[in-house]
Short mmCIF file of C-alpha atoms in Angstrom, two decimals:
data_model
loop_
_atom_site.label_atom_id
_atom_site.label_comp_id
_atom_site.label_asym_id
_atom_site.label_seq_id
_atom_site.Cartn_x
_atom_site.Cartn_y
_atom_site.Cartn_z
CA UNK A 287 0.00 0.00 0.00
CA UNK A 288 1.32 3.41 -0.92
CA UNK A 289 0.30 4.89 2.43
CA UNK A 290 -1.02 3.56 5.71
CA UNK A 291 -4.76 2.81 5.87
CA UNK A 292 -5.17 5.47 8.55
CA UNK A 293 -4.33 8.16 5.98
CA UNK A 294 -6.90 7.04 3.41
CA UNK A 295 -9.99 9.24 3.03
CA UNK A 296 -13.18 7.82 1.53
CA UNK A 297 -12.23 9.47 -1.75
CA UNK A 298 -8.95 7.56 -1.95
CA UNK A 299 -10.58 4.13 -2.02
CA UNK A 300 -10.74 2.01 -5.15
CA UNK A 301 -14.14 1.03 -6.56
CA UNK A 302 -15.92 -1.42 -4.25
CA UNK A 303 -13.02 -1.32 -1.81
CA UNK A 304 -10.86 -3.33 -4.20
CA UNK A 305 -7.26 -3.87 -3.12
CA UNK A 306 -5.36 -3.39 -6.36
CA UNK A 307 -1.92 -4.19 -5.00
CA UNK A 308 -1.50 -7.96 -4.61
CA UNK A 309 0.15 -9.32 -1.50
CA UNK A 310 -0.12 -6.22 0.65
CA UNK A 311 -1.63 -8.25 3.49
CA UNK A 312 2.03 -8.77 4.48
CA UNK A 313 2.03 -5.16 5.65
CA UNK A 314 -0.74 -5.87 8.12
CA UNK A 315 0.66 -6.18 11.64
CA UNK A 316 -1.25 -8.99 13.33
CA UNK A 317 1.36 -9.11 16.09
CA UNK A 318 -0.43 -6.40 18.05
CA UNK A 319 -3.34 -8.78 18.72
CA UNK A 320 -0.96 -10.79 20.92
CA UNK A 321 -1.40 -11.04 24.69
CA UNK A 322 1.42 -13.53 25.18
CA UNK A 323 4.56 -14.24 23.22
CA UNK A 324 6.59 -17.40 22.63
CA UNK A 325 10.07 -17.55 24.18
CA UNK A 326 12.42 -20.14 22.73
CA UNK A 327 14.94 -21.93 24.95
CA UNK A 328 17.77 -22.71 22.53
CA UNK A 329 19.32 -25.14 25.07
CA UNK A 330 16.28 -27.40 24.73
CA UNK A 331 15.46 -26.79 21.03
CA UNK A 332 16.47 -29.63 18.71
CA UNK A 333 15.70 -27.66 15.51
CA UNK A 334 13.10 -30.21 14.43
CA UNK A 335 10.81 -27.58 12.85
CA UNK A 336 7.56 -28.97 14.30
CA UNK A 337 6.59 -25.46 15.52
CA UNK A 338 7.17 -24.17 11.99
CA UNK A 339 4.80 -26.81 10.63
CA UNK A 340 2.06 -26.20 13.19
CA UNK A 341 2.13 -22.38 13.25
CA UNK A 342 -1.28 -21.38 11.80
CA UNK A 343 0.02 -17.92 10.99
CA UNK A 344 3.02 -19.19 9.02
CA UNK A 345 5.15 -16.70 10.89
CA UNK A 346 7.89 -19.04 12.13
CA UNK A 347 11.12 -18.98 10.16
CA UNK A 348 14.47 -20.73 10.53
CA UNK A 349 17.24 -18.29 11.41
CA UNK A 350 20.92 -18.35 10.43
CA UNK A 351 21.76 -20.57 13.39
CA UNK A 352 19.10 -23.10 12.39
CA UNK A 353 16.65 -22.27 15.19
CA UNK A 354 12.98 -21.72 14.41
CA UNK A 355 11.78 -18.31 15.60
CA UNK A 356 8.44 -16.56 15.48
CA UNK A 357 8.27 -13.24 13.65
CA UNK A 358 6.64 -11.05 16.29
CA UNK A 359 5.31 -8.63 13.64
CA UNK A 360 2.80 -11.37 12.74
CA UNK A 361 2.72 -13.77 15.72
CA UNK A 362 -0.75 -13.60 17.34
CA UNK A 363 0.41 -15.44 20.43
CA UNK A 364 -1.89 -18.44 20.02
CA UNK A 365 0.56 -20.77 21.76
CA UNK A 366 0.14 -23.70 19.40
CA UNK A 367 3.92 -23.87 18.90
CA UNK A 368 4.45 -24.17 22.66
CA UNK A 369 1.71 -26.82 22.94
CA UNK A 370 3.15 -28.91 20.09
CA UNK A 371 6.88 -28.59 20.91
CA UNK A 372 7.78 -32.09 22.15
CA UNK A 373 10.93 -31.04 23.96
CA UNK A 374 9.10 -28.14 25.71
CA UNK A 375 11.56 -25.58 24.34
CA UNK A 376 8.87 -22.89 23.89
CA UNK A 377 7.23 -21.05 26.77
CA UNK A 378 4.39 -18.53 26.42
CA UNK A 379 5.02 -15.37 28.44
CA UNK A 380 2.38 -12.67 29.05
CA UNK A 381 3.19 -9.52 27.07
CA UNK A 382 3.13 -7.23 30.10
CA UNK A 383 6.07 -9.09 31.70
CA UNK B 47 -40.01 -1.33 -35.91
CA UNK B 48 -40.70 -2.30 -32.35
CA UNK B 49 -43.03 -5.26 -32.02
CA UNK B 50 -46.15 -5.19 -29.84
CA UNK B 51 -46.97 -8.63 -28.47
CA UNK B 52 -49.35 -10.06 -25.90
CA UNK B 53 -47.12 -11.76 -23.37
CA UNK B 54 -47.04 -12.79 -19.73
CA UNK B 55 -45.04 -10.13 -17.89
CA UNK B 56 -42.65 -12.72 -16.39
CA UNK B 57 -41.77 -13.94 -19.88
CA UNK B 58 -41.44 -10.36 -21.09
CA UNK B 59 -38.87 -9.70 -18.34
CA UNK B 60 -36.88 -12.75 -19.44
CA UNK B 61 -37.06 -11.47 -23.02
CA UNK B 62 -35.76 -8.10 -21.81
CA UNK B 63 -32.79 -9.82 -20.15
CA UNK B 64 -32.21 -11.54 -23.51
CA UNK B 65 -32.43 -8.25 -25.40
CA UNK B 66 -29.79 -6.91 -23.02
CA UNK B 67 -27.49 -9.80 -24.00
CA UNK B 68 -27.15 -11.11 -20.48
CA UNK B 69 -24.03 -13.26 -20.08
CA UNK B 70 -24.83 -15.10 -16.87
CA UNK B 71 -28.04 -16.01 -15.08
CA UNK B 72 -27.85 -17.68 -11.68
CA UNK B 73 -31.24 -18.25 -10.14
CA UNK B 74 -33.42 -20.45 -7.99
CA UNK B 75 -37.10 -20.72 -8.84
CA UNK B 76 -39.65 -19.40 -6.34
CA UNK B 77 -43.28 -18.39 -6.73
CA UNK B 78 -44.20 -15.88 -8.15
CA UNK B 79 -40.84 -15.33 -9.89
CA UNK B 80 -40.63 -18.85 -11.40
CA UNK B 81 -41.74 -18.05 -14.94
CA UNK B 82 -39.02 -15.43 -15.34
CA UNK B 83 -36.14 -17.81 -14.71
CA UNK B 84 -37.92 -20.77 -16.32
CA UNK B 85 -38.18 -18.80 -19.54
CA UNK B 86 -34.55 -17.69 -19.32
CA UNK B 87 -33.48 -21.32 -18.82
CA UNK B 88 -35.43 -22.20 -21.97
CA UNK B 89 -33.92 -19.34 -23.98
CA UNK B 90 -30.43 -20.51 -23.00
CA UNK B 91 -31.23 -24.22 -23.60
CA UNK B 92 -32.71 -23.44 -27.02
CA UNK B 93 -29.63 -21.48 -28.00
CA UNK B 94 -31.56 -18.22 -28.33
CA UNK B 95 -29.51 -16.55 -25.61
CA UNK B 96 -25.77 -17.12 -25.47
CA UNK B 97 -25.44 -17.12 -21.70
CA UNK B 98 -24.36 -19.37 -18.86
CA UNK B 99 -27.38 -20.46 -16.84
CA UNK B 100 -26.29 -21.58 -13.40
CA UNK B 101 -28.95 -23.63 -11.60
CA UNK B 102 -28.14 -23.33 -7.91
CA UNK B 103 -29.50 -24.94 -4.76
CA UNK B 104 -30.70 -21.78 -3.03
CA UNK B 105 -31.08 -18.04 -3.40
CA UNK B 106 -28.07 -17.50 -1.18
CA UNK B 107 -26.03 -19.40 -3.75
CA UNK B 108 -27.81 -17.66 -6.63
CA UNK B 109 -26.71 -14.24 -5.44
CA UNK B 110 -23.25 -15.54 -4.55
CA UNK B 111 -22.82 -16.95 -8.07
CA UNK B 112 -23.99 -13.61 -9.44
CA UNK B 113 -21.24 -11.86 -7.46
CA UNK B 114 -18.59 -14.07 -9.01
CA UNK B 115 -19.99 -13.65 -12.50
CA UNK B 116 -20.27 -9.89 -12.24
CA UNK B 117 -16.76 -9.66 -10.76
CA UNK B 118 -15.29 -11.15 -13.93
CA UNK B 119 -17.07 -8.52 -16.01
CA UNK B 120 -20.03 -10.66 -17.12
CA UNK B 121 -23.43 -9.02 -17.52
CA UNK B 122 -25.44 -10.75 -14.82
CA UNK B 123 -29.16 -11.17 -14.25
CA UNK B 124 -31.25 -12.94 -11.66
CA UNK B 125 -34.73 -12.84 -10.21
CA UNK B 126 -36.36 -13.81 -6.95
CA UNK B 127 -39.28 -13.12 -4.62
CA UNK B 128 -40.33 -13.11 -0.97
CA UNK B 129 -38.52 -15.78 1.06
CA UNK B 130 -35.95 -16.08 -1.72
CA UNK B 131 -35.01 -12.44 -1.37
CA UNK B 132 -34.70 -12.96 2.39
CA UNK B 133 -32.47 -15.99 1.94
CA UNK B 134 -30.06 -13.97 -0.22
CA UNK B 135 -30.22 -11.05 2.20
CA UNK B 136 -26.63 -11.00 3.47
CA UNK B 137 -25.23 -11.40 -0.02
CA UNK B 138 -27.21 -8.38 -1.24
CA UNK B 139 -25.03 -6.13 0.90
CA UNK B 140 -21.92 -7.71 -0.61
CA UNK B 141 -23.15 -7.06 -4.16
CA UNK B 142 -23.70 -3.37 -3.50
CA UNK B 143 -20.59 -2.72 -1.43
CA UNK B 144 -18.36 -4.55 -3.91
CA UNK B 145 -20.08 -2.57 -6.68
CA UNK B 146 -21.31 -5.37 -8.90
CA UNK B 147 -24.02 -4.14 -11.30
CA UNK B 148 -26.21 -7.23 -11.09
CA UNK B 149 -29.76 -6.71 -12.30
CA UNK B 150 -32.48 -8.49 -10.35
CA UNK B 151 -36.20 -8.61 -10.96
CA UNK B 152 -38.13 -9.07 -7.71
CA UNK B 153 -41.69 -10.37 -7.99
CA UNK B 154 -42.80 -8.82 -4.71
CA UNK B 155 -44.29 -11.30 -2.29
CA UNK B 156 -45.42 -11.46 1.33
CA UNK B 157 -43.28 -13.14 3.98
CA UNK B 158 -44.07 -16.19 6.12
CA UNK B 159 -45.67 -17.00 8.41
CA UNK B 160 -48.41 -17.85 7.71
CA UNK B 161 -47.11 -19.09 4.38
CA UNK B 162 -48.19 -16.72 1.63
CA UNK B 163 -47.08 -16.81 -1.97
CA UNK B 164 -49.21 -13.75 -2.70
CA UNK B 165 -48.12 -10.20 -3.21
CA UNK B 166 -47.20 -7.36 -0.93
CA UNK B 167 -44.08 -5.30 -0.23
CA UNK B 168 -42.77 -7.02 2.92
CA UNK B 169 -39.85 -8.51 1.00
CA UNK B 170 -38.82 -5.16 -0.51
CA UNK B 171 -38.94 -3.31 2.77
CA UNK B 172 -36.70 -5.87 4.44
CA UNK B 173 -33.99 -5.18 1.84
CA UNK B 174 -34.54 -1.44 1.81
CA UNK B 175 -31.10 -0.64 3.23
CA UNK B 176 -29.00 -3.12 1.30
CA UNK B 177 -27.46 -0.42 -0.91
CA UNK B 178 -29.12 -1.48 -4.16
CA UNK B 179 -30.73 0.94 -6.58
CA UNK B 180 -34.44 0.06 -6.43
CA UNK B 181 -37.04 0.86 -9.07
CA UNK B 182 -40.77 0.09 -8.92
CA UNK B 183 -42.77 -0.70 -12.04
CA UNK B 184 -46.52 -0.67 -12.52
CA UNK B 185 -47.11 -2.69 -15.71
CA UNK B 186 -45.45 -5.05 -18.16
CA UNK B 187 -44.11 -2.34 -20.43
CA UNK B 188 -42.50 -0.53 -17.54
CA UNK B 189 -40.99 -3.82 -16.36
CA UNK B 190 -39.33 -4.45 -19.73
CA UNK B 191 -38.18 -0.85 -20.10
CA UNK B 192 -36.75 -0.67 -16.63
CA UNK B 193 -34.92 -3.99 -16.83
CA UNK B 194 -33.15 -2.50 -19.86
CA UNK B 195 -32.52 0.77 -18.02
CA UNK B 196 -31.31 -1.15 -14.96
CA UNK B 197 -28.40 -2.63 -16.93
CA UNK B 198 -27.42 0.75 -18.32
CA UNK B 199 -27.71 2.52 -14.97
CA UNK B 200 -25.98 -0.14 -12.90
CA UNK B 201 -23.14 -0.68 -15.36
CA UNK B 202 -22.44 3.01 -15.86
CA UNK B 203 -18.76 3.47 -14.87
CA UNK B 204 -19.82 6.32 -12.58
CA UNK B 205 -22.32 4.08 -10.78
CA UNK B 206 -21.40 0.37 -10.75
CA UNK B 207 -24.21 -0.67 -8.46
CA UNK B 208 -26.71 -3.52 -8.48
CA UNK B 209 -30.30 -2.70 -9.39
CA UNK B 210 -33.57 -4.28 -8.27
CA UNK B 211 -36.61 -3.91 -10.48
CA UNK B 212 -39.67 -4.46 -8.28
CA UNK B 213 -42.85 -5.78 -9.82
CA UNK B 214 -45.86 -7.02 -7.90
CA UNK B 215 -46.02 -10.79 -7.70
CA UNK B 216 -49.03 -12.26 -9.57
CA UNK B 217 -50.68 -8.85 -10.09
CA UNK B 218 -47.97 -8.17 -12.61
CA UNK B 219 -45.78 -11.26 -12.94
CA UNK B 220 -48.61 -13.55 -14.06
CA UNK B 221 -50.67 -11.14 -16.14
CA UNK B 222 -50.65 -11.17 -19.93
CA UNK B 223 -50.19 -7.66 -21.22
CA UNK B 224 -49.43 -5.93 -24.50
CA UNK B 225 -45.73 -5.12 -24.53
CA UNK B 226 -43.65 -3.26 -27.10
CA UNK B 227 -40.26 -4.87 -27.50
CA UNK B 228 -37.63 -2.45 -28.72
CA UNK B 229 -35.45 -3.41 -31.67
CA UNK B 230 -32.26 -5.28 -30.86
CA UNK B 231 -30.11 -2.71 -32.66
CA UNK B 232 -31.46 0.14 -30.57
CA UNK B 233 -31.07 -1.83 -27.36
CA UNK B 234 -27.46 -2.66 -28.26
CA UNK B 235 -26.79 1.05 -28.72
CA UNK B 236 -28.69 1.98 -25.57
CA UNK B 237 -26.78 -0.43 -23.32
CA UNK B 238 -23.05 -0.23 -23.99
CA UNK B 239 -20.94 -3.30 -23.12
CA UNK B 240 -20.25 -3.80 -19.41
CA UNK B 241 -16.68 -2.99 -18.52
CA UNK B 242 -15.70 -3.30 -14.92
CA UNK B 243 -12.56 -1.18 -14.44
CA UNK B 244 -10.84 -3.81 -12.32
CA UNK B 245 -12.40 -7.20 -13.05
CA UNK B 246 -11.16 -10.48 -11.63
CA UNK B 247 -8.52 -11.54 -14.12
CA UNK B 248 -5.34 -13.61 -13.72
CA UNK B 249 -3.31 -11.05 -15.72
CA UNK B 250 -3.92 -8.35 -13.14
CA UNK B 251 -4.76 -9.85 -9.79
CA UNK B 252 -6.84 -7.78 -7.37
CA UNK B 253 -8.42 -8.54 -4.01
CA UNK B 254 -12.18 -8.08 -3.81
CA UNK B 255 -14.05 -8.15 -0.53
CA UNK B 256 -10.98 -7.85 1.66
CA UNK B 257 -11.61 -7.34 5.34
CA UNK B 258 -11.94 -3.78 6.58
CA UNK B 259 -10.63 -3.12 10.07
CA UNK B 260 -12.06 -0.22 12.13
CA UNK B 261 -9.43 2.11 10.66
CA UNK B 262 -10.95 1.90 7.16
CA UNK B 263 -14.53 0.50 7.41
CA UNK B 264 -16.26 3.87 7.94
CA UNK B 265 -14.48 5.31 4.90
CA UNK B 266 -15.73 2.43 2.72
CA UNK B 267 -19.31 3.01 3.91
CA UNK B 268 -19.10 6.76 3.30
CA UNK B 269 -17.87 6.09 -0.24
CA UNK B 270 -20.76 3.66 -0.79
CA UNK B 271 -23.36 6.10 0.49
CA UNK B 272 -22.05 9.00 -1.59
CA UNK B 273 -21.99 6.77 -4.67
CA UNK B 274 -25.57 5.53 -4.24
CA UNK B 275 -26.88 9.07 -3.75
CA UNK B 276 -24.92 10.34 -6.75
CA UNK B 277 -26.39 7.58 -8.91
CA UNK B 278 -29.66 9.54 -9.09
CA UNK B 279 -28.08 11.86 -11.63
CA UNK B 280 -27.18 8.94 -13.90
CA UNK B 281 -30.63 7.40 -13.41
CA UNK B 282 -32.24 10.66 -14.55
CA UNK B 283 -29.92 10.82 -17.54
CA UNK B 284 -30.69 7.20 -18.43
CA UNK B 285 -34.46 7.75 -18.29
CA UNK B 286 -34.11 10.93 -20.36
CA UNK B 287 -32.08 9.05 -22.97
CA UNK B 288 -34.58 6.19 -22.88
CA UNK B 289 -37.41 8.66 -23.51
CA UNK B 290 -35.58 10.12 -26.50
CA UNK B 291 -34.84 6.71 -27.98
CA UNK B 292 -38.03 4.80 -27.20
CA UNK B 293 -40.59 7.58 -26.49
CA UNK B 294 -41.54 6.26 -23.08
CA UNK B 295 -40.76 8.49 -20.14
CA UNK B 296 -39.92 7.74 -16.53
CA UNK B 297 -39.19 9.88 -13.51
CA UNK B 298 -38.35 9.20 -9.85
CA UNK B 299 -41.69 10.54 -8.60
CA UNK B 300 -44.69 10.38 -10.87
CA UNK B 301 -47.83 12.40 -10.43
CA UNK B 302 -51.33 11.75 -11.72
CA UNK B 303 -53.99 14.46 -11.78
CA UNK B 304 -52.31 16.41 -8.99
CA UNK B 305 -53.10 19.86 -10.39
CA UNK B 306 -54.81 21.81 -7.63
CA UNK B 307 -55.20 18.68 -5.51
CA UNK B 308 -55.74 19.34 -1.79
CA UNK B 309 -55.45 15.64 -0.99
CA UNK B 310 -52.82 13.34 -2.41
CA UNK B 311 -52.73 9.57 -2.32
CA UNK B 312 -49.30 7.93 -2.39
CA UNK B 313 -48.69 4.41 -3.74
CA UNK B 314 -45.93 2.25 -5.17
CA UNK B 315 -46.14 -0.55 -7.73
CA UNK B 316 -48.99 -1.99 -9.78
CA UNK B 317 -51.70 -0.89 -7.32
CA UNK B 318 -51.01 2.61 -8.56
CA UNK B 319 -53.00 1.82 -11.70
CA UNK B 320 -56.02 0.84 -9.61
CA UNK B 321 -55.49 3.99 -7.56
CA UNK B 322 -55.61 6.04 -10.78
CA UNK B 323 -59.07 4.65 -11.51
CA UNK B 324 -60.13 5.68 -8.02
CA UNK B 325 -58.69 9.17 -8.54
CA UNK B 326 -60.58 9.49 -11.84
CA UNK B 327 -63.83 8.56 -10.09
CA UNK B 328 -63.24 11.04 -7.28
CA UNK B 329 -62.25 13.78 -9.72
CA UNK B 330 -65.50 13.09 -11.60
CA UNK B 331 -67.30 13.76 -8.33
CA UNK B 332 -65.49 17.10 -8.13
CA UNK B 333 -63.05 16.13 -5.38
CA UNK B 334 -59.64 17.79 -5.42
CA UNK B 335 -57.56 14.63 -5.18
CA UNK B 336 -54.50 13.39 -7.00
CA UNK B 337 -52.02 10.53 -6.96
CA UNK B 338 -48.27 10.50 -6.36
CA UNK B 339 -46.25 7.34 -7.03
CA UNK B 340 -42.73 6.62 -5.98
CA UNK B 341 -40.89 4.95 -8.84
CA UNK B 342 -37.34 5.36 -7.58
CA UNK B 343 -37.26 3.91 -4.07
CA UNK B 344 -33.45 3.98 -3.70
CA UNK B 345 -31.77 6.39 -3.83
CA UNK B 346 -34.83 8.11 -2.38
CA UNK B 347 -35.63 11.18 -4.52
CA UNK B 348 -36.08 13.68 -1.69
CA UNK B 349 -36.10 16.80 -3.83
CA UNK B 350 -38.62 15.52 -6.38
CA UNK B 351 -40.79 14.06 -3.64
CA UNK B 352 -40.97 17.29 -1.62
CA UNK B 353 -41.72 19.20 -4.79
CA UNK B 354 -44.55 16.81 -5.69
CA UNK B 355 -46.40 16.96 -2.37
CA UNK B 356 -45.60 20.35 -0.84
CA UNK B 357 -48.78 22.15 -1.96
CA UNK B 358 -51.22 19.55 -0.67
CA UNK B 359 -53.04 19.68 2.69
CA UNK B 360 -53.21 15.94 3.23
CA UNK B 361 -50.99 13.11 2.04
CA UNK B 362 -52.49 9.63 2.42
CA UNK B 363 -49.77 6.99 2.24
CA UNK B 364 -50.68 3.39 1.43
CA UNK B 365 -48.04 0.92 2.53
CA UNK B 366 -48.12 -2.74 1.58
CA UNK B 367 -45.91 -3.85 4.46
CA UNK B 368 -45.85 -3.53 8.23
CA UNK B 369 -43.03 -2.24 10.34
CA UNK B 370 -43.90 -4.28 13.42
CA UNK B 371 -43.87 -2.14 16.53
CA UNK B 372 -42.64 0.78 14.48
CA UNK B 373 -43.99 4.13 13.40
CA UNK B 374 -46.46 2.95 10.73
CA UNK B 375 -45.75 1.72 7.23
CA UNK B 376 -42.11 1.83 6.12
CA UNK B 377 -42.86 4.10 3.17
CA UNK B 378 -44.90 6.41 5.37
CA UNK B 379 -42.19 6.72 7.99
CA UNK B 380 -39.67 7.66 5.28
CA UNK B 381 -42.06 10.15 3.78
CA UNK B 382 -42.66 11.71 7.19
CA UNK B 383 -38.93 12.11 7.79
CA UNK B 384 -38.46 13.53 4.32
CA UNK B 385 -41.01 16.22 5.15
CA UNK B 386 -40.22 16.83 8.83
CA UNK B 387 -37.90 19.79 8.29
CA UNK B 388 -40.08 21.41 5.63
CA UNK B 389 -42.00 24.60 6.42
CA UNK B 390 -44.76 23.89 3.96
CA UNK B 391 -45.94 20.30 4.09
CA UNK B 392 -49.13 18.23 4.08
CA UNK B 393 -50.47 16.29 7.06
CA UNK B 394 -49.37 12.70 6.55
CA UNK B 395 -51.75 9.82 7.25
CA UNK B 396 -50.58 6.20 7.25
CA UNK B 397 -52.53 3.20 5.97
CA UNK B 398 -51.42 -0.39 5.57
CA UNK B 399 -53.34 -2.28 2.90
CA UNK B 400 -53.07 -5.04 0.36
CA UNK B 401 -51.16 -7.43 2.63
CA UNK B 402 -50.49 -10.97 1.41
CA UNK B 403 -52.46 -10.64 -1.81
CA UNK B 404 -55.51 -8.85 -0.39
CA UNK B 405 -56.96 -6.77 -3.20
CA UNK B 406 -57.55 -3.05 -2.95
CA UNK B 407 -60.33 -2.10 -5.33
CA UNK B 408 -60.90 1.41 -6.71
CA UNK B 409 -63.74 1.72 -4.17
CA UNK B 410 -61.24 0.66 -1.50
CA UNK B 411 -58.86 3.46 -2.47
CA UNK B 412 -61.75 5.92 -2.36
CA UNK B 413 -62.58 4.73 1.14
CA UNK B 414 -58.92 5.07 2.18
CA UNK B 415 -58.80 8.65 0.91
CA UNK B 416 -62.07 9.57 2.70
CA UNK B 417 -60.90 8.00 5.95
CA UNK B 418 -57.51 9.71 5.52
CA UNK B 419 -59.18 13.12 5.23
CA UNK B 420 -61.20 12.34 8.36
CA UNK B 421 -58.06 11.39 10.31
CA UNK B 422 -56.23 14.50 9.09
CA UNK B 423 -59.09 16.65 10.37
CA UNK B 424 -60.01 14.92 13.62
CA UNK B 425 -56.80 13.09 14.45
CA UNK B 426 -56.50 9.46 15.47
CA UNK B 427 -55.29 7.52 18.48
CA UNK B 428 -53.40 5.16 16.21
CA UNK B 429 -50.16 5.72 14.37
CA UNK B 430 -51.70 3.97 11.37
CA UNK B 431 -54.69 1.89 10.30
CA UNK B 432 -54.76 -1.45 8.56
CA UNK B 433 -57.36 -0.97 5.88
CA UNK B 434 -60.07 -3.59 5.54
CA UNK B 435 -58.89 -5.76 8.41
CA UNK B 436 -61.80 -7.54 10.12
CA UNK B 437 -62.70 -6.92 13.74
#
């Protein structure tokens, strides 16, 4: 999107609210819905990638060191990764802490 | 030359959709709309209309299929009635807000329960605020003409909105009337090809119907509202052009024998023709009465309406639907709000009549007018009266 949605007036909108720029959903920050965030314990993590497979948001990526980490711009804090991790390497921590 | 033929109005509407070179029809049959879509299915099956006919399992699917068709840039037509219109209700909002110029004939019908296949305007009033352009017709010729106009209006690049053409179920849909069918060549010129500026196409992907978070939703609704209101200008232009081409004239508010009328009757749809007979009779008796009909229901033609009624003393509104627990008939409550801020305005009296296929005869309309005058003079304890109801 050329500018943030908050700057659009009703006159700026495309016909029928069409989004003419494909793929711009990637600019939508779903991370601010989160009330708890996943913390990865790299001592326990075996880099199996199960969290990556189960993440419904598709926001977990493998970093340069081979660990799977959630992108907090998108992570909604659902906790599925922590629930599925079989070596208990992921802990959900409330955002206010 | 245009051909005049005796034809059932439902079939005439299907023929109008054919004249308009409809590309896609998605519909589910329901009384009293059935003959419209049955005839379209036949036209497609016989190879007389080169269109895709999508038989669906419900009206919800019918309207949904219409969305998809219209999104690709196909000229799309459907028809429904009563419960069918209710079943497609949520999708109606999607059609208007995504700006798909689908044309839909609605054979107006009462709503259950008790089960009634007969006519009234309960179905229309329930979809009043769905954002569609809505036009009422009074006879077969008007139905054909306005189905043609509906395509041109809806598909106008400045409008791009769906259009409902309302015709009374049975009273109009099942009546054989003389209808002039315009020549194909003139129709082709009158309705230019539909070109959606950003259709669904793999070469240029777009997202339609994306979600709108609180930061943008109000802006989308403002845009929609401004667009629907602005469409009146294009509707007027279309009817003017239609009049020039086909010598039949339409306007948002139509008046009949209103010159010097102290009392005005207000109706919508085919009952207006019966009301005209009643007005003639009362005029013959020397009574200063006239008739005002609303043709364009959405966008509501405030200016034309106020102009049409401002000099009268009494305005008797006949609604063919109830607003349960509300302020009288839906048309009447709109008319009252349209006049509220005016300095010069008639007293408005609300009647509900013709529910679920109950006839209103010319004598009935006379009685309504007389009772309306009485209420205007003496007042009434009730917000409205249901005319002819027993007990």
